[in-house]
Tab-separated table of N, CA and C in Angstrom:
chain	number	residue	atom	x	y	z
P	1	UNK	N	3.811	5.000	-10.571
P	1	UNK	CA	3.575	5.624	-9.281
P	1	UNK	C	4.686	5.222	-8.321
P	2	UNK	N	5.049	5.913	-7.581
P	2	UNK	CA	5.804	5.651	-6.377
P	2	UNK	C	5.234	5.233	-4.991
P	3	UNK	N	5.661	4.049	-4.694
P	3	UNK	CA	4.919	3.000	-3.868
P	3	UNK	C	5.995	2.917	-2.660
P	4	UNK	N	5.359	3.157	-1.429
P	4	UNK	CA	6.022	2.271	0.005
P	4	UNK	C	5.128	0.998	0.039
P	5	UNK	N	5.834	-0.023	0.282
P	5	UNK	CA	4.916	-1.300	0.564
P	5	UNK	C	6.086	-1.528	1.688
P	6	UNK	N	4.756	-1.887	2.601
P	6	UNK	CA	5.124	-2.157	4.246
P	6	UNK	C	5.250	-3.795	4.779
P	7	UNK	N	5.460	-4.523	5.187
P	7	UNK	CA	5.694	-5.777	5.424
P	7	UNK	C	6.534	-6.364	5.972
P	8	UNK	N	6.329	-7.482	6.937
P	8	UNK	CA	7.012	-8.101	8.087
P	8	UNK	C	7.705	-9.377	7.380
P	9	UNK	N	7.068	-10.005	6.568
P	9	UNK	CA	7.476	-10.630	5.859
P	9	UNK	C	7.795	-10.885	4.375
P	10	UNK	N	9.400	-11.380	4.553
P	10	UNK	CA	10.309	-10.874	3.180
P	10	UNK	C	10.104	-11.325	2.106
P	11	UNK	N	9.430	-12.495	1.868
P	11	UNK	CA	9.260	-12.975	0.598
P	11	UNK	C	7.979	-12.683	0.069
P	12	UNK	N	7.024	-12.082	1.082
P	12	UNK	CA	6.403	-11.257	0.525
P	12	UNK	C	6.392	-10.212	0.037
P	13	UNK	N	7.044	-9.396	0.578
P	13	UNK	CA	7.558	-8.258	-0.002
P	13	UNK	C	8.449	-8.085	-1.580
P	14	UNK	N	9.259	-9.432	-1.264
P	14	UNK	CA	10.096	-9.640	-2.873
P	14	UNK	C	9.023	-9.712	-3.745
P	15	UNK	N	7.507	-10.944	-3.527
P	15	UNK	CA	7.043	-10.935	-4.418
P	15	UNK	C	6.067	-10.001	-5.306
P	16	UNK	N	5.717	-9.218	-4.287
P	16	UNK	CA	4.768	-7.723	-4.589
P	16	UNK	C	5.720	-6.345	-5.284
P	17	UNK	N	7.126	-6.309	-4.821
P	17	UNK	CA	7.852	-5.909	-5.147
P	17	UNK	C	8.200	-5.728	-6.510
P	18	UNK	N	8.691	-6.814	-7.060
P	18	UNK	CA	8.790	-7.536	-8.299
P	18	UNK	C	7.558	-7.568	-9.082
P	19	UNK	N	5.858	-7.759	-8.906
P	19	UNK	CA	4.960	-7.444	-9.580
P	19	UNK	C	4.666	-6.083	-9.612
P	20	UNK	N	5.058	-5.463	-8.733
P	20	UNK	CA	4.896	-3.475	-8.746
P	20	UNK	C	5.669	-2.982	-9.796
P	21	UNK	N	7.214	-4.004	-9.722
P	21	UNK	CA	8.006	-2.880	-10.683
P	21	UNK	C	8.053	-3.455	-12.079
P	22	UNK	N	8.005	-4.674	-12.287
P	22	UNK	CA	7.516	-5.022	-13.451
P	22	UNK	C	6.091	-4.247	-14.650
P	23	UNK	N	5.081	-3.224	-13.313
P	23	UNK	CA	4.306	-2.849	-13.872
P	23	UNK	C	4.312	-1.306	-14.127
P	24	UNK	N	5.632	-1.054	-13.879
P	24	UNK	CA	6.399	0.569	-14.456
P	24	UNK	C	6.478	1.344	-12.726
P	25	UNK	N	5.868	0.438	-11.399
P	25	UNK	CA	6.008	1.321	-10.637
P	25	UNK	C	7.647	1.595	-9.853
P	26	UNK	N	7.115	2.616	-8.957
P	26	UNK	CA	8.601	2.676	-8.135
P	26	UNK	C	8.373	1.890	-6.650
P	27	UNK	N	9.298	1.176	-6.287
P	27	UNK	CA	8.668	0.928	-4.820
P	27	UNK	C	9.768	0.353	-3.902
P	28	UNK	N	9.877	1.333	-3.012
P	28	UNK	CA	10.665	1.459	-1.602
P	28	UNK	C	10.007	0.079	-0.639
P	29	UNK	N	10.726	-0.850	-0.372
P	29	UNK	CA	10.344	-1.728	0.893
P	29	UNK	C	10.577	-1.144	2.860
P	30	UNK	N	9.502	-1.216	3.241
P	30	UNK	CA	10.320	-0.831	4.859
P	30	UNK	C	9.359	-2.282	5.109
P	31	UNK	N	10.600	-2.694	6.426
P	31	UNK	CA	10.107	-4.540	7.104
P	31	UNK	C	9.225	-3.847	8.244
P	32	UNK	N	9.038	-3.010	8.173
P	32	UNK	CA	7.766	-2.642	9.609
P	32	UNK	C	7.595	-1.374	9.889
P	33	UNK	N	6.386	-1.015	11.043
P	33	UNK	CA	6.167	0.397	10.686
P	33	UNK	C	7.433	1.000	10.852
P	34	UNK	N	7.944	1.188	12.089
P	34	UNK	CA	8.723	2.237	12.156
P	34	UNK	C	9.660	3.040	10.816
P	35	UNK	N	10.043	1.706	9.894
P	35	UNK	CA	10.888	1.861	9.093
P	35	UNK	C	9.925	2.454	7.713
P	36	UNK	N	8.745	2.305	7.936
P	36	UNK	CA	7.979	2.861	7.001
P	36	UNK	C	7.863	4.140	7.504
P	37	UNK	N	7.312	4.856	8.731
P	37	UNK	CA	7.394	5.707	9.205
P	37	UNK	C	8.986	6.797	8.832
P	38	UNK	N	9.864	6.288	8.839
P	38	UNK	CA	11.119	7.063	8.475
P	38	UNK	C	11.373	6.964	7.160
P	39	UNK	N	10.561	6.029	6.253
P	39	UNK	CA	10.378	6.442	4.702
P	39	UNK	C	9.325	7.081	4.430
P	40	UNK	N	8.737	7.643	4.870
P	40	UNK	CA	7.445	8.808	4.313
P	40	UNK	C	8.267	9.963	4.938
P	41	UNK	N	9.158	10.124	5.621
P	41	UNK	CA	10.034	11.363	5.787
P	41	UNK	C	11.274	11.088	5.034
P	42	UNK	N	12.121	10.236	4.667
P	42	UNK	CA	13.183	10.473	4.188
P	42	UNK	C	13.234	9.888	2.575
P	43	UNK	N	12.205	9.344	2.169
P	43	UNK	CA	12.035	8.785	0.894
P	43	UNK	C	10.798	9.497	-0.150
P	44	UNK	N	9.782	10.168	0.186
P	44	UNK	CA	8.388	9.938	-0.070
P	44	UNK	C	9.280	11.581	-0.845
P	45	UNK	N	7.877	12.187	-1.113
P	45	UNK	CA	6.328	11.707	-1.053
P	45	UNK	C	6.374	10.742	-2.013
P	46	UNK	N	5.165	10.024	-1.491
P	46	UNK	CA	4.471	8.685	-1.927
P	46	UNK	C	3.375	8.596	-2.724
P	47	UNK	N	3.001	8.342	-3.426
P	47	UNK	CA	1.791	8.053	-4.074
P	47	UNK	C	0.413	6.937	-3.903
P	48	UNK	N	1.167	6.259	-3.246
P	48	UNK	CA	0.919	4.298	-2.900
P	48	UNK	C	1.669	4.353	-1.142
P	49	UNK	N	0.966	3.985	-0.261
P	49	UNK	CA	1.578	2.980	0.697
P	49	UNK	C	0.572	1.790	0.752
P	50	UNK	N	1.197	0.526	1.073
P	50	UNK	CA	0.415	-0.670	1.104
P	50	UNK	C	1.392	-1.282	2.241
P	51	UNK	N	0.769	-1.207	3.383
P	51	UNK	CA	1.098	-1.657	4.582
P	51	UNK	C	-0.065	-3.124	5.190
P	52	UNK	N	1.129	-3.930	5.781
P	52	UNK	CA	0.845	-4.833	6.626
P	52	UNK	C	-0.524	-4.612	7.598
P	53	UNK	N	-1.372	-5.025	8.280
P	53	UNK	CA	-1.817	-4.544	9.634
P	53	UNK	C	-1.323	-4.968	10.603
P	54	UNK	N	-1.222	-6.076	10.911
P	54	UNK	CA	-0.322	-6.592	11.974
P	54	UNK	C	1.297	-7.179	11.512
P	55	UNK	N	1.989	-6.411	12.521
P	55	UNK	CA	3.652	-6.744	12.818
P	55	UNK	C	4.255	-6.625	14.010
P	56	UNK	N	5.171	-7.125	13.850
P	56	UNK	CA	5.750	-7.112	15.109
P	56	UNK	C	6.435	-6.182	16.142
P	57	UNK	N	6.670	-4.935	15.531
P	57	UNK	CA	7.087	-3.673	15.653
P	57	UNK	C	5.968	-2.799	15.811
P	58	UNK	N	4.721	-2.825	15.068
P	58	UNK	CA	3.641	-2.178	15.372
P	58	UNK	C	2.435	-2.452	14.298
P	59	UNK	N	1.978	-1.155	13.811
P	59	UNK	CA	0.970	-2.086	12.902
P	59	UNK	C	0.248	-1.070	11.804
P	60	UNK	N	-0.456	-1.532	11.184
P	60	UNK	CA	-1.268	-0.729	9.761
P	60	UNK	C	-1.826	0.151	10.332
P	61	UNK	N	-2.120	0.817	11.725
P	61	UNK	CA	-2.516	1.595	12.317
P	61	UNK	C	-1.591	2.826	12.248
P	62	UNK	N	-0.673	2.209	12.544
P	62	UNK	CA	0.749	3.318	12.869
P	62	UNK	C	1.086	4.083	11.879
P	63	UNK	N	0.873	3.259	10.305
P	63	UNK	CA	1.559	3.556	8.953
P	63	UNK	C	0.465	4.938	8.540
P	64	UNK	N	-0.876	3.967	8.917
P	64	UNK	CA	-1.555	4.922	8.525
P	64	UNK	C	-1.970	6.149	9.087
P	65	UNK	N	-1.607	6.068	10.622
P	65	UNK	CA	-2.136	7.669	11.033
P	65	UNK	C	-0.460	8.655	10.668
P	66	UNK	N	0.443	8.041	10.415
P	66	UNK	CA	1.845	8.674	9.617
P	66	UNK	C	1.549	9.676	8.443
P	67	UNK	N	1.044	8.491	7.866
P	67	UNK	CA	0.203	9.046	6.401
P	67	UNK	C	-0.351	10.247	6.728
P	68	UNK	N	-1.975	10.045	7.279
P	68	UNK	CA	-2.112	11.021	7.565
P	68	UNK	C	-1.607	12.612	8.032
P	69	UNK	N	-0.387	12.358	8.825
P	69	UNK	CA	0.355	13.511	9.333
P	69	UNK	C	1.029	13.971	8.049
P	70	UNK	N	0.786	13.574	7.085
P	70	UNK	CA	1.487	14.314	5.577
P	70	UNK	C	1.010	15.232	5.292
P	71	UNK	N	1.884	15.883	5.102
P	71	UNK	CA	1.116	16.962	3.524
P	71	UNK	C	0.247	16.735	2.640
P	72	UNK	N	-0.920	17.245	2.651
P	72	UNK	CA	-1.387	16.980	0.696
P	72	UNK	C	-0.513	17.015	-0.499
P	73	UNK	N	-0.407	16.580	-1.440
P	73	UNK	CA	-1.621	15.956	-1.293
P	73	UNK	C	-1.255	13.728	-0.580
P	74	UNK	N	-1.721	13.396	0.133
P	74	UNK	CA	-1.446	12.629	1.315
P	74	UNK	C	-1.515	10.997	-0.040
P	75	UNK	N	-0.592	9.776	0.632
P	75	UNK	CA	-0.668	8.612	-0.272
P	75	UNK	C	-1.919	8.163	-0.298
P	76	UNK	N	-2.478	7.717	-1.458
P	76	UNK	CA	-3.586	6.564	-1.000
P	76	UNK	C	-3.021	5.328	0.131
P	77	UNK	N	-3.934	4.877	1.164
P	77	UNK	CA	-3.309	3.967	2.276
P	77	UNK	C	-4.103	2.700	1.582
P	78	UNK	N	-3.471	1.677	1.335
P	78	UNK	CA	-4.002	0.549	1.056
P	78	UNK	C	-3.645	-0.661	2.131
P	79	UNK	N	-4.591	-1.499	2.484
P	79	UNK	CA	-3.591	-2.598	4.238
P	79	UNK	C	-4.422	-3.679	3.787
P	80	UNK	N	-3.117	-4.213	4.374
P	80	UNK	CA	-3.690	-5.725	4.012
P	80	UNK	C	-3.494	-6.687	4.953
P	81	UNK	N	-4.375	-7.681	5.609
P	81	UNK	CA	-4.172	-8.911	6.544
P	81	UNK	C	-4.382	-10.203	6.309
P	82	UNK	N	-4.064	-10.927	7.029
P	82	UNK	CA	-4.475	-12.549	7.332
P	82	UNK	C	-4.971	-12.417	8.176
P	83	UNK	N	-5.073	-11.940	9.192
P	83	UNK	CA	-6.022	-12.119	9.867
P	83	UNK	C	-6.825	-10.920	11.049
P	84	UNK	N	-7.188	-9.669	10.101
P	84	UNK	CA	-7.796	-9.039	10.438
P	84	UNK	C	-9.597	-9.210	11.064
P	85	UNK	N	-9.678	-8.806	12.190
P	85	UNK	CA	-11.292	-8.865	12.604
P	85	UNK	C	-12.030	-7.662	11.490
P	86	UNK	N	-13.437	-7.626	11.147
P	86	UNK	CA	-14.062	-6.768	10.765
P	86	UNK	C	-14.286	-5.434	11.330
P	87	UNK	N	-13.972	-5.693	12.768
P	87	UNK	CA	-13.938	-4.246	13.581
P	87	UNK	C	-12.731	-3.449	13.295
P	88	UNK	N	-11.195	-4.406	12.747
P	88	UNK	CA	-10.471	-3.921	12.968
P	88	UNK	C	-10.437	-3.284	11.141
P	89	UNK	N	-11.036	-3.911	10.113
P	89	UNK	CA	-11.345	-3.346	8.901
P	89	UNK	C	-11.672	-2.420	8.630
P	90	UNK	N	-13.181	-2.319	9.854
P	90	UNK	CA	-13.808	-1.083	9.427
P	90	UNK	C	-13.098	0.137	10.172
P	91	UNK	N	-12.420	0.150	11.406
P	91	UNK	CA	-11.762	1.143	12.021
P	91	UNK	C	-10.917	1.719	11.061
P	92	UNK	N	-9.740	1.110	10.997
P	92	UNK	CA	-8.738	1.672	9.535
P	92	UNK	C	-9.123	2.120	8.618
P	93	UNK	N	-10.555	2.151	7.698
P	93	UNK	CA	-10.779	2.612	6.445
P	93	UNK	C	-11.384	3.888	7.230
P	94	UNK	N	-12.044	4.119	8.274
P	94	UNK	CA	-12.176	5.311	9.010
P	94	UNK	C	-11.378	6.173	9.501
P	95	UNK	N	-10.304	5.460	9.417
P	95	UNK	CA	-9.059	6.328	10.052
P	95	UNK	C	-8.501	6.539	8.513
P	96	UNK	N	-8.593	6.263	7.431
P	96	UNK	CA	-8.116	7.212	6.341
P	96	UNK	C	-7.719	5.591	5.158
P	97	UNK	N	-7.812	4.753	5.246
P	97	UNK	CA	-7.015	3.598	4.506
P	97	UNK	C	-8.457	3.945	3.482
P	98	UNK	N	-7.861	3.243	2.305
P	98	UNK	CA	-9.102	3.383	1.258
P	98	UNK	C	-9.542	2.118	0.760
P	99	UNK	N	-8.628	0.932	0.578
P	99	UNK	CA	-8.900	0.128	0.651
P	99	UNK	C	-8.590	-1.679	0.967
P	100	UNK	N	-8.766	-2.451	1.654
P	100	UNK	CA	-8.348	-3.658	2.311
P	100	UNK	C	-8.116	-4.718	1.667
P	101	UNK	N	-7.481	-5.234	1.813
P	101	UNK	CA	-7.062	-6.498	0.867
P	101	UNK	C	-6.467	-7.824	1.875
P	102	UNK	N	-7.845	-8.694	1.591
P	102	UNK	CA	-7.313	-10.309	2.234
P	102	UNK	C	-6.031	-10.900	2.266
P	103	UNK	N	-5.169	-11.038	2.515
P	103	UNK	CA	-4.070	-12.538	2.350
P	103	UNK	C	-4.652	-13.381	2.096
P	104	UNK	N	-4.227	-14.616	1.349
P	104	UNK	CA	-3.309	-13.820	0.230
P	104	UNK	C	-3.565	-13.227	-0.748
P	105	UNK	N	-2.908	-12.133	-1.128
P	105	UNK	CA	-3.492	-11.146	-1.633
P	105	UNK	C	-3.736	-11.213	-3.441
P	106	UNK	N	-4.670	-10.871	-3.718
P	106	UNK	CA	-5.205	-11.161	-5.680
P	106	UNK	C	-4.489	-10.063	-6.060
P	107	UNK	N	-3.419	-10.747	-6.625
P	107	UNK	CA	-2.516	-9.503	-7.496
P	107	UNK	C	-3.525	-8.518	-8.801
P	108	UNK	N	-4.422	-9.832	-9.452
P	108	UNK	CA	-4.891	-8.689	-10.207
P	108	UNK	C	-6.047	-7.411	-9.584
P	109	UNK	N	-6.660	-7.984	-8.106
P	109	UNK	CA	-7.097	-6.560	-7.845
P	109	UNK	C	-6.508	-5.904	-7.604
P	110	UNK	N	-5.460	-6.188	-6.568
P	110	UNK	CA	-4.050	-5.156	-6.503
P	110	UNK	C	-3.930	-4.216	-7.426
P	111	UNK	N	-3.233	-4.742	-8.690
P	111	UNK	CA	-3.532	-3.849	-9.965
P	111	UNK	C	-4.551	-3.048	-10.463
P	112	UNK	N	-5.716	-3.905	-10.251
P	112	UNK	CA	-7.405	-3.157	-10.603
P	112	UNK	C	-7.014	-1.535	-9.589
P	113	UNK	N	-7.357	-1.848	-8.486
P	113	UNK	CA	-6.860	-0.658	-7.667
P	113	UNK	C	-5.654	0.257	-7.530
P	114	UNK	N	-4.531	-0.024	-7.439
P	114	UNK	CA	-3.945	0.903	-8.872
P	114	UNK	C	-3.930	1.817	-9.775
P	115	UNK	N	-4.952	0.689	-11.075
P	115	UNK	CA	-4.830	1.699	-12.057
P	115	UNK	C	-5.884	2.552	-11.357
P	116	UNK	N	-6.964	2.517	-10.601
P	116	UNK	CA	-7.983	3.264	-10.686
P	116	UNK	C	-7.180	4.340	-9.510
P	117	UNK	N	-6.189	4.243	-8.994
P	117	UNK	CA	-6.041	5.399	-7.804
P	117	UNK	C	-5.080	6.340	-9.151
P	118	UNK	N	-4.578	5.789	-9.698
P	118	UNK	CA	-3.718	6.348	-10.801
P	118	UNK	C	-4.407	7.266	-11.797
P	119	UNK	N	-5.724	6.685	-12.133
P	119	UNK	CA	-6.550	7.635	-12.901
P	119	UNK	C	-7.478	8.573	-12.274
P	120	UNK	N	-7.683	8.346	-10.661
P	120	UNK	CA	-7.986	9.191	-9.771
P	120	UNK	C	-7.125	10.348	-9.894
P	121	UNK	N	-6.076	10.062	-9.433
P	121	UNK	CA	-4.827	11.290	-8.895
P	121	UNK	C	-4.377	11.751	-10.500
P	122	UNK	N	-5.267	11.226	-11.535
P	122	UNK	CA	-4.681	12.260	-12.789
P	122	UNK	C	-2.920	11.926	-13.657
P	123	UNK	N	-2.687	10.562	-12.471
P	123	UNK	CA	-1.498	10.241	-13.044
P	123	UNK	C	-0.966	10.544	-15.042
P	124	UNK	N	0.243	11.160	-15.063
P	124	UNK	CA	0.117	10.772	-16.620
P	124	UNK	C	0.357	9.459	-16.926
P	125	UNK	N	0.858	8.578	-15.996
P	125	UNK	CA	1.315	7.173	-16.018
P	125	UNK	C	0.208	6.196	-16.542
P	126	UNK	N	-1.259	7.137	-15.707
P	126	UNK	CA	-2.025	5.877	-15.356
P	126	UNK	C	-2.700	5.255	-16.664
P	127	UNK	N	-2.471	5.918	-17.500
P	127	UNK	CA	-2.666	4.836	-19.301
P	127	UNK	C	-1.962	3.134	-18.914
P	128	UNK	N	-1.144	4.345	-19.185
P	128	UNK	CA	0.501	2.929	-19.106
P	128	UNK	C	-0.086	1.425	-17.812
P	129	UNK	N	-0.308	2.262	-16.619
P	129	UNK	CA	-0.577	1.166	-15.458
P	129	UNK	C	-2.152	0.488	-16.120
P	130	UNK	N	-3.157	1.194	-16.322
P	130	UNK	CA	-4.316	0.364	-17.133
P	130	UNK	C	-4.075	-0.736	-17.365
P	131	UNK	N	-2.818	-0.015	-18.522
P	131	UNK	CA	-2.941	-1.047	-19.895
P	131	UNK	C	-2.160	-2.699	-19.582
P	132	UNK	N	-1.273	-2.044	-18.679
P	132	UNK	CA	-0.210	-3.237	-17.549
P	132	UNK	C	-1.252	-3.904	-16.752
P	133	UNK	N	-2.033	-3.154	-16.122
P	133	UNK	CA	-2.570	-4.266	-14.952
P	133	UNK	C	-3.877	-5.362	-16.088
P	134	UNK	N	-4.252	-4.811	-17.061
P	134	UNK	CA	-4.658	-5.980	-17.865
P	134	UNK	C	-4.196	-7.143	-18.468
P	135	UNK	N	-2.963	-7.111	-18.049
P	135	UNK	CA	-2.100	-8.137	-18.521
P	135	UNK	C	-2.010	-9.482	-17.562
C-alpha cells in the first residue's frame, strides 16, 4: 500500500518508516501537516495516512479534514498521540480517522490494522501484507 505517515518527530518517523517498507509498503514522510497537506496533492493518492495529532505547525485535525477534501476513493486516516484527551479521540474518529493509536505505538497492531484496511480496500497486496504483519 502506499502510505503518508505524518510526524514531528524524526526518529520516529525513520523508525515506522523502515517497519512500513520492510513490510512491502510505499511510504512518503511529511514533518507536519502542512507538508502532509502538499503530499496528498503532489504525491498521493494514498492508501494509508498515519498522522501525528499534535505538532507544531498544526495537527491530526488538519491532515485529516485534507483527507477528507479528496476524491474517492479517500485514504484510510489512522492518528496517533502521547497525549491525546478522550474528547479529542472521540472528535477525530468523527471527523473521518478510523482508527487511534497510543504512543508508543504497538507496531504489531499497526500491522494488524493494515492488513485488515488492505483486505478491506480489496488490495491484491493484502495476502502478501497478512502474511508480513505475522511476522
Amino acid at each position: 500500500m502506499k502510505i503518508l505517515l505524518v510526524d514531528d518527530e524524526a526518529e520516529l518517523v525513520a523508525e515506522l518508516s523502515g517497519f512500513l517498507h520492510r513490510r512491502g509498503h510505499g511510504v512518503t514522510a511529511a514533518d507536519g501537516a502542512p507538508a502532509a497537506i502538499r503530499a496528498l496533492s503532489n504525491d498521493g493518492p494514498f492508501d494509508v495516512v498515519i498522522t501525528d495529532m499534535r505538532m507544531p505547525d498544526g495537527s491530526g485535525f488538519d491532515v485529516v479534514h485534507a483527507c477528507m477534501g479528496r476524491p474517492e476513493p479517500r485514504p484510510a486516516m489512522l492518528v496517533m498521540s502521547g497525549h491525546a484527551a478522550p474528547d479529542e479521540i472521540s472528535r477525530i474518529r468523527a471527523e473521518g480517522a478510523q482508527h487511534f493509536f497510543p504512543k508508543p505505538l504497538a507496531l504489531r497492531e499497526l500491522a494488524s490494522v493494515l492488513a485488515g484496511i488492505a483486505t478491506h480496500r480489496g488490495d491484491t497486496a493484502g495476502a502478501r501484507v497478512r502474511q508480513l504483519s505475522a511476522v
